[in-house]
Amino acid sequence: MCSSDLIGRALGDASAGDTVRVCPGTYHELPVVRTPGLTLEAARTGSAVIEPPTVGAAGAGAVLTVEDANGARIIGLTIRVPSGPGGPACASEHDGIVVFDSAGVEIRGTTVRGVQGPRSGMCGLRHGILTLDSPGILVAWNTIRDWQLIGIAVTGITLGQDVPSSRIIRNSLHWSHRGPLCDGLPPCTMPGPTGFAGTPPSGEVFMMAEGIVADTVPAIVRGNAVIATSTTAVLDSAYSLYTSRAKVRDNLARGAANGIYLAGSGGWVTGNDLADGDGTGILVRSWGDSCGAVAARMGKAAVCAARTGMGRLAISPCPGAVAGTVTSPCPWSLFRVRRNVATGYASYGISTDQAGDRFWHNDLRRNPGIACADASGDPVLNRWVGNRGARSLPAGLCGPR
């Protein structure tokens, strides 16, 4: 296609399996891919720029949408979302790329960035890449900058043994948010991820700004980098896994309050390099799931722990551990956390309030806070082996060597 053509027009003329190559230039439109197997790619990586058509007037939605297009591919494009000149209403508020109901989509080598102006709180780029009800996604070798809510999020498909994993591989995310969140948008007293409420001296309050998120999808998260350098806001977590069957390996995090947040069951966390946050390096917390749901995801009988009158945990078979059974929340998360490095975290190196976790040979020595913390109620429910750190709660979980 020629650079003067509209991308949307070319997409409308394409058939399944076609390739639409976008010539260098800036395109002010909101194209939608609805053709299975179609490839939309820049003629030269990074040379084709798509922006919302109305900067300076109110706008919302996704800049690029993939809908009902199994196997579509997005390659080498640049998506830019300016925050606009400010004023009482958002001048531009968009997601970068959104994928709906499309299995096996690939997004590779693409840049999605917010262009920050004097007002950037909830305006500008909301999510960099967001997928909904789209299993088996590949998001790889992309660059995401200056988003407001989540950089990359894969979410929304029911878990099951036959659902293919989404892959989030070797993406680079840089979060340098600035500007007030409220700025005339009530309410201005929303609690932030680190617990403060109201408007701090910087004028910045944030709710759950995150780097990479997998929510209710099996996911492989490998070789990514999430760097937070904002001096006026807090990125809550570099990596958040609200799911089971997650494999989180060889990722890097710098500057987020929490390095990796785990709220699911049955995953591996290995070889990650995490540093410099006000919270915790690796944080394992309750998903509030039922025993039956855990059993359905794990494909085997689950066990649950019930607190006794003596304040300890008694282990018993989970009643009705079959799919569809609703019982009390099950505190067994069954994560395997091995050979990670977490340094410079003010609260904890690793912290869990769950049971059934295994923590092996993690390096937690250079944390001003507590290196190893187990709030499950009885540390024997988890296994701590060969972890290095100066302080433990309770004592003995970590050692100096």
GROMACS .gro file of C-alpha atoms in nm:
model
  401
    1MET     CA    1   0.000   0.000   0.000
    2CYS     CA    2   0.113   0.363  -0.058
    3SER     CA    3   0.184   0.595   0.233
    4SER     CA    4  -0.113   0.815   0.137
    5ASP     CA    5  -0.360   0.528   0.170
    6LEU     CA    6  -0.556   0.460   0.485
    7ILE     CA    7  -0.457   0.146   0.672
    8GLY     CA    8  -0.822   0.073   0.748
    9ARG     CA    9  -0.910   0.078   0.379
   10ALA     CA   10  -0.636  -0.172   0.299
   11LEU     CA   11  -0.748  -0.397   0.583
   12GLY     CA   12  -1.104  -0.391   0.452
   13ASP     CA   13  -0.987  -0.510   0.110
   14ALA     CA   14  -0.765  -0.791   0.245
   15SER     CA   15  -0.847  -1.161   0.258
   16ALA     CA   16  -0.747  -1.432   0.503
   17GLY     CA   17  -0.374  -1.493   0.493
   18ASP     CA   18  -0.289  -1.165   0.316
   19THR     CA   19  -0.007  -0.931   0.418
   20VAL     CA   20  -0.063  -0.555   0.443
   21ARG     CA   21   0.268  -0.364   0.446
   22VAL     CA   22   0.249  -0.009   0.573
   23CYS     CA   23   0.486   0.241   0.409
   24PRO     CA   24   0.675   0.501   0.617
   25GLY     CA   25   0.463   0.785   0.745
   26THR     CA   26   0.224   0.890   1.022
   27TYR     CA   27  -0.136   0.765   1.002
   28HIS     CA   28  -0.408   0.935   1.207
   29GLU     CA   29  -0.671   0.661   1.232
   30LEU     CA   30  -0.793   0.373   1.448
   31PRO     CA   31  -0.762   0.063   1.227
   32VAL     CA   32  -0.930  -0.270   1.311
   33VAL     CA   33  -0.804  -0.613   1.198
   34ARG     CA   34  -1.094  -0.859   1.152
   35THR     CA   35  -0.938  -1.099   0.901
   36PRO     CA   36  -0.799  -1.434   1.029
   37GLY     CA   37  -0.437  -1.501   0.943
   38LEU     CA   38  -0.371  -1.147   0.820
   39THR     CA   39  -0.029  -0.988   0.872
   40LEU     CA   40  -0.008  -0.614   0.930
   41GLU     CA   41   0.352  -0.501   0.923
   42ALA     CA   42   0.565  -0.193   0.866
   43ALA     CA   43   0.764  -0.189   0.543
   44ARG     CA   44   1.058  -0.088   0.765
   45THR     CA   45   1.047  -0.155   1.137
   46GLY     CA   46   0.939   0.156   1.327
   47SER     CA   47   0.882   0.371   1.018
   48ALA     CA   48   0.500   0.344   1.013
   49VAL     CA   49   0.345   0.543   1.298
   50ILE     CA   50  -0.024   0.522   1.397
   51GLU     CA   51  -0.173   0.793   1.618
   52PRO     CA   52  -0.530   0.871   1.727
   53PRO     CA   53  -0.697   1.101   1.477
   54THR     CA   54  -0.809   1.367   1.727
   55VAL     CA   55  -0.539   1.497   1.960
   56GLY     CA   56  -0.665   1.802   2.145
   57ALA     CA   57  -1.025   1.678   2.153
   58ALA     CA   58  -1.172   1.410   2.376
   59GLY     CA   59  -1.102   1.060   2.246
   60ALA     CA   60  -1.096   0.703   2.378
   61GLY     CA   61  -1.066   0.340   2.266
   62ALA     CA   62  -0.782   0.142   2.112
   63VAL     CA   63  -0.549   0.283   1.849
   64LEU     CA   64  -0.518  -0.062   1.687
   65THR     CA   65  -0.776  -0.338   1.744
   66VAL     CA   66  -0.761  -0.708   1.653
   67GLU     CA   67  -1.103  -0.872   1.678
   68ASP     CA   68  -1.221  -1.221   1.578
   69ALA     CA   69  -0.901  -1.267   1.376
   70ASN     CA   70  -0.732  -1.592   1.479
   71GLY     CA   71  -0.368  -1.612   1.379
   72ALA     CA   72  -0.330  -1.243   1.288
   73ARG     CA   73   0.016  -1.088   1.316
   74ILE     CA   74   0.122  -0.732   1.400
   75ILE     CA   75   0.488  -0.664   1.319
   76GLY     CA   76   0.718  -0.363   1.338
   77LEU     CA   77   0.463  -0.082   1.381
   78THR     CA   78   0.486   0.223   1.608
   79ILE     CA   79   0.180   0.329   1.811
   80ARG     CA   80   0.191   0.675   1.970
   81VAL     CA   81  -0.066   0.822   2.209
   82PRO     CA   82  -0.011   1.189   2.305
   83SER     CA   83  -0.158   1.299   2.636
   84GLY     CA   84  -0.268   1.626   2.479
   85PRO     CA   85  -0.244   1.986   2.601
   86GLY     CA   86  -0.438   1.939   2.926
   87GLY     CA   87  -0.745   2.122   3.045
   88PRO     CA   88  -1.051   2.002   3.238
   89ALA     CA   89  -1.095   1.686   3.025
   90CYS     CA   90  -0.854   1.430   2.886
   91ALA     CA   91  -0.739   1.535   2.543
   92SER     CA   92  -0.655   1.179   2.446
   93GLU     CA   93  -0.710   0.853   2.636
   94HIS     CA   94  -0.644   0.534   2.442
   95ASP     CA   95  -0.509   0.183   2.469
   96GLY     CA   96  -0.230   0.101   2.227
   97ILE     CA   97  -0.316  -0.244   2.087
   98VAL     CA   98  -0.621  -0.442   2.204
   99VAL     CA   99  -0.692  -0.803   2.098
  100PHE     CA  100  -1.045  -0.947   2.142
  101ASP     CA  101  -1.156  -1.310   2.090
  102SER     CA  102  -0.860  -1.399   1.868
  103ALA     CA  103  -0.647  -1.708   1.931
  104GLY     CA  104  -0.284  -1.740   1.829
  105VAL     CA  105  -0.223  -1.372   1.753
  106GLU     CA  106   0.139  -1.251   1.735
  107ILE     CA  107   0.255  -0.899   1.821
  108ARG     CA  108   0.627  -0.862   1.749
  109GLY     CA  109   0.884  -0.588   1.713
  110THR     CA  110   0.631  -0.310   1.775
  111THR     CA  111   0.672   0.008   1.980
  112VAL     CA  112   0.381   0.145   2.184
  113ARG     CA  113   0.443   0.467   2.371
  114GLY     CA  114   0.266   0.749   2.546
  115VAL     CA  115   0.389   1.095   2.462
  116GLN     CA  116   0.359   1.280   2.790
  117GLY     CA  117   0.247   1.639   2.810
  118PRO     CA  118   0.185   1.867   3.108
  119ARG     CA  119  -0.115   1.654   3.205
  120SER     CA  120  -0.063   1.280   3.195
  121GLY     CA  121  -0.234   1.121   3.496
  122MET     CA  122  -0.511   0.900   3.357
  123CYS     CA  123  -0.481   1.057   3.014
  124GLY     CA  124  -0.267   0.946   2.724
  125LEU     CA  125  -0.174   0.577   2.690
  126ARG     CA  126  -0.376   0.361   2.932
  127HIS     CA  127  -0.257   0.008   2.840
  128GLY     CA  128   0.025  -0.064   2.601
  129ILE     CA  129  -0.089  -0.407   2.479
  130LEU     CA  130  -0.409  -0.565   2.615
  131THR     CA  131  -0.553  -0.904   2.514
  132LEU     CA  132  -0.897  -1.033   2.617
  133ASP     CA  133  -1.032  -1.388   2.572
  134SER     CA  134  -0.751  -1.465   2.328
  135PRO     CA  135  -0.554  -1.781   2.418
  136GLY     CA  136  -0.210  -1.868   2.285
  137ILE     CA  137  -0.095  -1.510   2.228
  138LEU     CA  138   0.269  -1.429   2.147
  139VAL     CA  139   0.387  -1.084   2.259
  140ALA     CA  140   0.760  -1.064   2.184
  141TRP     CA  141   1.042  -0.814   2.125
  142ASN     CA  142   0.817  -0.511   2.173
  143THR     CA  143   0.895  -0.178   2.341
  144ILE     CA  144   0.635  -0.015   2.570
  145ARG     CA  145   0.691   0.330   2.723
  146ASP     CA  146   0.503   0.565   2.954
  147TRP     CA  147   0.169   0.389   3.002
  148GLN     CA  148  -0.076   0.478   3.277
  149LEU     CA  149  -0.226   0.145   3.396
  150ILE     CA  150  -0.061  -0.173   3.257
  151GLY     CA  151   0.217  -0.206   3.003
  152ILE     CA  152   0.131  -0.557   2.875
  153ALA     CA  153  -0.176  -0.750   2.996
  154VAL     CA  154  -0.299  -1.092   2.879
  155THR     CA  155  -0.629  -1.169   3.043
  156GLY     CA  156  -0.979  -1.305   3.036
  157ILE     CA  157  -0.987  -1.670   2.921
  158THR     CA  158  -1.107  -1.946   3.153
  159LEU     CA  159  -0.822  -2.164   3.276
  160GLY     CA  160  -0.812  -2.530   3.183
  161GLN     CA  161  -0.567  -2.804   3.097
  162ASP     CA  162  -0.632  -2.763   2.724
  163VAL     CA  163  -0.582  -2.384   2.708
  164PRO     CA  164  -0.250  -2.299   2.536
  165SER     CA  165  -0.015  -2.071   2.725
  166SER     CA  166   0.029  -1.712   2.619
  167ARG     CA  167   0.393  -1.613   2.575
  168ILE     CA  168   0.535  -1.277   2.680
  169ILE     CA  169   0.896  -1.288   2.563
  170ARG     CA  170   1.184  -1.037   2.562
  171ASN     CA  171   0.982  -0.715   2.579
  172SER     CA  172   1.129  -0.389   2.707
  173LEU     CA  173   0.908  -0.170   2.926
  174HIS     CA  174   1.012   0.173   3.057
  175TRP     CA  175   0.778   0.358   3.295
  176SER     CA  176   0.862   0.721   3.367
  177HIS     CA  177   0.517   0.856   3.454
  178ARG     CA  178   0.481   1.218   3.554
  179GLY     CA  179   0.204   1.467   3.620
  180PRO     CA  180  -0.092   1.454   3.860
  181LEU     CA  181  -0.353   1.181   3.835
  182CYS     CA  182  -0.640   1.397   3.955
  183ASP     CA  183  -0.595   1.748   3.809
  184GLY     CA  184  -0.965   1.827   3.819
  185LEU     CA  185  -1.089   1.468   3.789
  186PRO     CA  186  -1.269   1.364   4.111
  187PRO     CA  187  -1.214   1.185   4.334
  188CYS     CA  188  -0.863   1.299   4.424
  189THR     CA  189  -0.830   1.082   4.735
  190MET     CA  190  -0.787   0.735   4.585
  191PRO     CA  191  -0.557   0.503   4.786
  192GLY     CA  192  -0.232   0.421   4.614
  193PRO     CA  193  -0.064   0.078   4.595
  194THR     CA  194   0.171   0.157   4.884
  195GLY     CA  195  -0.111   0.251   5.118
  196PHE     CA  196  -0.112   0.630   5.112
  197ALA     CA  197  -0.437   0.817   5.052
  198GLY     CA  198  -0.511   1.165   4.935
  199THR     CA  199  -0.284   1.373   4.716
  200PRO     CA  200   0.083   1.347   4.818
  201PRO     CA  201   0.314   1.649   4.789
  202SER     CA  202   0.401   1.551   4.431
  203GLY     CA  203   0.033   1.565   4.333
  204GLU     CA  204   0.046   1.199   4.227
  205VAL     CA  205  -0.177   0.911   4.337
  206PHE     CA  206  -0.190   0.575   4.161
  207MET     CA  207  -0.408   0.266   4.176
  208MET     CA  208  -0.247  -0.057   4.056
  209ALA     CA  209  -0.013   0.067   3.786
  210GLU     CA  210   0.170  -0.249   3.674
  211GLY     CA  211   0.423  -0.360   3.417
  212ILE     CA  212   0.335  -0.708   3.283
  213VAL     CA  213   0.016  -0.883   3.396
  214ALA     CA  214  -0.122  -1.232   3.327
  215ASP     CA  215  -0.475  -1.265   3.464
  216THR     CA  216  -0.659  -1.601   3.448
  217VAL     CA  217  -0.446  -1.726   3.160
  218PRO     CA  218  -0.161  -1.978   3.166
  219ALA     CA  219   0.145  -1.776   3.071
  220ILE     CA  220   0.517  -1.798   2.996
  221VAL     CA  221   0.690  -1.473   3.093
  222ARG     CA  222   1.058  -1.487   2.996
  223GLY     CA  223   1.346  -1.250   2.931
  224ASN     CA  224   1.155  -0.923   2.976
  225ALA     CA  225   1.280  -0.599   3.134
  226VAL     CA  226   1.060  -0.358   3.331
  227ILE     CA  227   1.230  -0.035   3.436
  228ALA     CA  228   1.053   0.229   3.649
  229THR     CA  229   1.225   0.566   3.679
  230SER     CA  230   0.943   0.800   3.785
  231THR     CA  231   1.020   1.036   4.073
  232THR     CA  232   0.654   1.135   4.127
  233ALA     CA  233   0.467   0.802   4.118
  234VAL     CA  234   0.500   0.436   4.213
  235LEU     CA  235   0.477   0.142   3.973
  236ASP     CA  236   0.308  -0.115   4.197
  237SER     CA  237   0.453  -0.438   4.048
  238ALA     CA  238   0.684  -0.510   3.758
  239TYR     CA  239   0.524  -0.854   3.703
  240SER     CA  240   0.182  -0.962   3.835
  241LEU     CA  241   0.057  -1.320   3.787
  242TYR     CA  242  -0.309  -1.369   3.884
  243THR     CA  243  -0.313  -1.716   3.736
  244SER     CA  244  -0.192  -2.076   3.757
  245ARG     CA  245   0.058  -2.267   3.543
  246ALA     CA  246   0.276  -1.958   3.512
  247LYS     CA  247   0.642  -1.985   3.418
  248VAL     CA  248   0.832  -1.668   3.506
  249ARG     CA  249   1.196  -1.693   3.407
  250ASP     CA  250   1.502  -1.474   3.347
  251ASN     CA  251   1.322  -1.140   3.376
  252LEU     CA  252   1.462  -0.812   3.504
  253ALA     CA  253   1.288  -0.551   3.723
  254ARG     CA  254   1.420  -0.218   3.846
  255GLY     CA  255   1.241   0.050   4.048
  256ALA     CA  256   0.892  -0.102   4.085
  257ALA     CA  257   0.760  -0.126   4.443
  258ASN     CA  258   0.728  -0.507   4.406
  259GLY     CA  259   0.931  -0.717   4.167
  260ILE     CA  260   0.701  -1.016   4.113
  261TYR     CA  261   0.349  -1.049   4.259
  262LEU     CA  262   0.210  -1.405   4.260
  263ALA     CA  263  -0.160  -1.461   4.327
  264GLY     CA  264  -0.244  -1.796   4.173
  265SER     CA  265  -0.129  -2.157   4.199
  266GLY     CA  266   0.114  -2.402   4.050
  267GLY     CA  267   0.387  -2.201   3.878
  268TRP     CA  268   0.767  -2.175   3.845
  269VAL     CA  269   0.963  -1.856   3.917
  270THR     CA  270   1.329  -1.901   3.822
  271GLY     CA  271   1.639  -1.694   3.751
  272ASN     CA  272   1.483  -1.348   3.778
  273ASP     CA  273   1.690  -1.038   3.864
  274LEU     CA  274   1.486  -0.795   4.078
  275ALA     CA  275   1.604  -0.477   4.249
  276ASP     CA  276   1.528  -0.142   4.409
  277GLY     CA  277   1.170  -0.119   4.536
  278ASP     CA  278   0.983   0.013   4.838
  279GLY     CA  279   0.795  -0.317   4.874
  280THR     CA  280   0.892  -0.683   4.822
  281GLY     CA  281   1.105  -0.867   4.569
  282ILE     CA  282   0.874  -1.172   4.532
  283LEU     CA  283   0.534  -1.149   4.698
  284VAL     CA  284   0.299  -1.453   4.724
  285ARG     CA  285  -0.055  -1.369   4.827
  286SER     CA  286  -0.402  -1.524   4.838
  287TRP     CA  287  -0.605  -1.545   4.519
  288GLY     CA  288  -0.921  -1.606   4.725
  289ASP     CA  289  -0.994  -1.914   4.514
  290SER     CA  290  -1.202  -2.215   4.610
  291CYS     CA  291  -1.050  -2.558   4.662
  292GLY     CA  292  -1.258  -2.690   4.374
  293ALA     CA  293  -1.121  -2.427   4.138
  294VAL     CA  294  -0.764  -2.509   4.239
  295ALA     CA  295  -0.830  -2.880   4.187
  296ALA     CA  296  -0.976  -2.811   3.843
  297ARG     CA  297  -0.673  -2.606   3.737
  298MET     CA  298  -0.414  -2.842   3.877
  299GLY     CA  299  -0.585  -3.156   3.747
  300LYS     CA  300  -0.554  -3.336   4.079
  301ALA     CA  301  -0.707  -3.347   4.426
  302ALA     CA  302  -0.629  -3.041   4.634
  303VAL     CA  303  -0.578  -3.006   5.005
  304CYS     CA  304  -0.678  -2.711   5.218
  305ALA     CA  305  -0.572  -2.589   5.557
  306ALA     CA  306  -0.820  -2.479   5.822
  307ARG     CA  307  -0.713  -2.272   6.121
  308THR     CA  308  -0.781  -2.447   6.452
  309GLY     CA  309  -0.867  -2.298   6.787
  310MET     CA  310  -0.499  -2.322   6.885
  311GLY     CA  311  -0.400  -2.087   6.604
  312ARG     CA  312  -0.224  -2.353   6.397
  313LEU     CA  313  -0.314  -2.497   6.059
  314ALA     CA  314  -0.465  -2.843   6.034
  315ILE     CA  315  -0.426  -3.011   5.694
  316SER     CA  316  -0.723  -3.205   5.562
  317PRO     CA  317  -0.857  -3.315   5.223
  318CYS     CA  318  -1.034  -3.035   5.048
  319PRO     CA  319  -1.408  -3.112   5.058
  320GLY     CA  320  -1.558  -3.159   4.715
  321ALA     CA  321  -1.234  -3.089   4.526
  322VAL     CA  322  -1.393  -3.105   4.183
  323ALA     CA  323  -1.461  -2.844   3.918
  324GLY     CA  324  -1.754  -2.621   4.001
  325THR     CA  325  -1.746  -2.683   4.373
  326VAL     CA  326  -1.752  -2.372   4.587
  327THR     CA  327  -1.582  -2.411   4.924
  328SER     CA  328  -1.374  -2.193   5.153
  329PRO     CA  329  -1.070  -2.016   5.007
  330CYS     CA  330  -0.776  -2.249   4.963
  331PRO     CA  331  -0.439  -2.112   5.087
  332TRP     CA  332  -0.228  -2.359   4.885
  333SER     CA  333  -0.050  -2.175   4.605
  334LEU     CA  334   0.211  -2.442   4.511
  335PHE     CA  335   0.468  -2.205   4.358
  336ARG     CA  336   0.827  -2.313   4.301
  337VAL     CA  337   1.059  -2.015   4.348
  338ARG     CA  338   1.420  -2.096   4.264
  339ARG     CA  339   1.753  -1.918   4.211
  340ASN     CA  340   1.622  -1.563   4.192
  341VAL     CA  341   1.809  -1.251   4.303
  342ALA     CA  342   1.613  -0.980   4.488
  343THR     CA  343   1.809  -0.682   4.623
  344GLY     CA  344   1.731  -0.337   4.758
  345TYR     CA  345   1.370  -0.401   4.873
  346ALA     CA  346   1.259  -0.202   5.176
  347SER     CA  347   1.004  -0.453   5.311
  348TYR     CA  348   1.094  -0.814   5.218
  349GLY     CA  349   1.310  -1.012   4.981
  350ILE     CA  350   1.047  -1.291   4.962
  351SER     CA  351   0.717  -1.296   5.151
  352THR     CA  352   0.433  -1.551   5.147
  353ASP     CA  353   0.109  -1.597   5.339
  354GLN     CA  354   0.024  -1.917   5.149
  355ALA     CA  355   0.111  -2.286   5.192
  356GLY     CA  356   0.264  -2.549   4.965
  357ASP     CA  357   0.530  -2.315   4.824
  358ARG     CA  358   0.895  -2.410   4.771
  359PHE     CA  359   1.172  -2.150   4.798
  360TRP     CA  360   1.513  -2.281   4.688
  361HIS     CA  361   1.853  -2.110   4.670
  362ASN     CA  362   1.738  -1.750   4.628
  363ASP     CA  363   1.987  -1.468   4.688
  364LEU     CA  364   1.824  -1.214   4.923
  365ARG     CA  365   2.133  -1.083   5.101
  366ARG     CA  366   2.127  -0.716   5.008
  367ASN     CA  367   1.786  -0.604   5.133
  368PRO     CA  368   1.738  -0.339   5.402
  369GLY     CA  369   1.417  -0.513   5.508
  370ILE     CA  370   1.354  -0.876   5.607
  371ALA     CA  371   1.500  -1.127   5.361
  372CYS     CA  372   1.256  -1.417   5.413
  373ALA     CA  373   0.906  -1.390   5.560
  374ASP     CA  374   0.648  -1.668   5.606
  375ALA     CA  375   0.304  -1.564   5.732
  376SER     CA  376   0.129  -1.893   5.650
  377GLY     CA  377   0.076  -1.965   6.019
  378ASP     CA  378   0.318  -2.257   6.024
  379PRO     CA  379   0.645  -2.241   5.821
  380VAL     CA  380   0.657  -2.621   5.790
  381LEU     CA  381   0.375  -2.588   5.533
  382ASN     CA  382   0.630  -2.431   5.296
  383ARG     CA  383   0.981  -2.547   5.220
  384TRP     CA  384   1.274  -2.305   5.253
  385VAL     CA  385   1.607  -2.449   5.134
  386GLY     CA  386   1.942  -2.276   5.078
  387ASN     CA  387   1.812  -1.918   5.068
  388ARG     CA  388   2.064  -1.649   5.160
  389GLY     CA  389   1.965  -1.345   5.363
  390ALA     CA  390   2.044  -1.174   5.691
  391ARG     CA  391   1.700  -1.160   5.854
  392SER     CA  392   1.403  -1.399   5.863
  393LEU     CA  393   1.052  -1.390   6.005
  394PRO     CA  394   1.026  -1.633   6.176
  395ALA     CA  395   1.395  -1.697   6.233
  396GLY     CA  396   1.577  -1.969   6.044
  397LEU     CA  397   1.418  -1.945   5.698
  398CYS     CA  398   1.729  -1.786   5.544
  399GLY     CA  399   2.097  -1.822   5.617
  400PRO     CA  400   2.396  -1.593   5.563
  401ARG     CA  401   2.573  -1.826   5.319
   0.00000   0.00000   0.00000
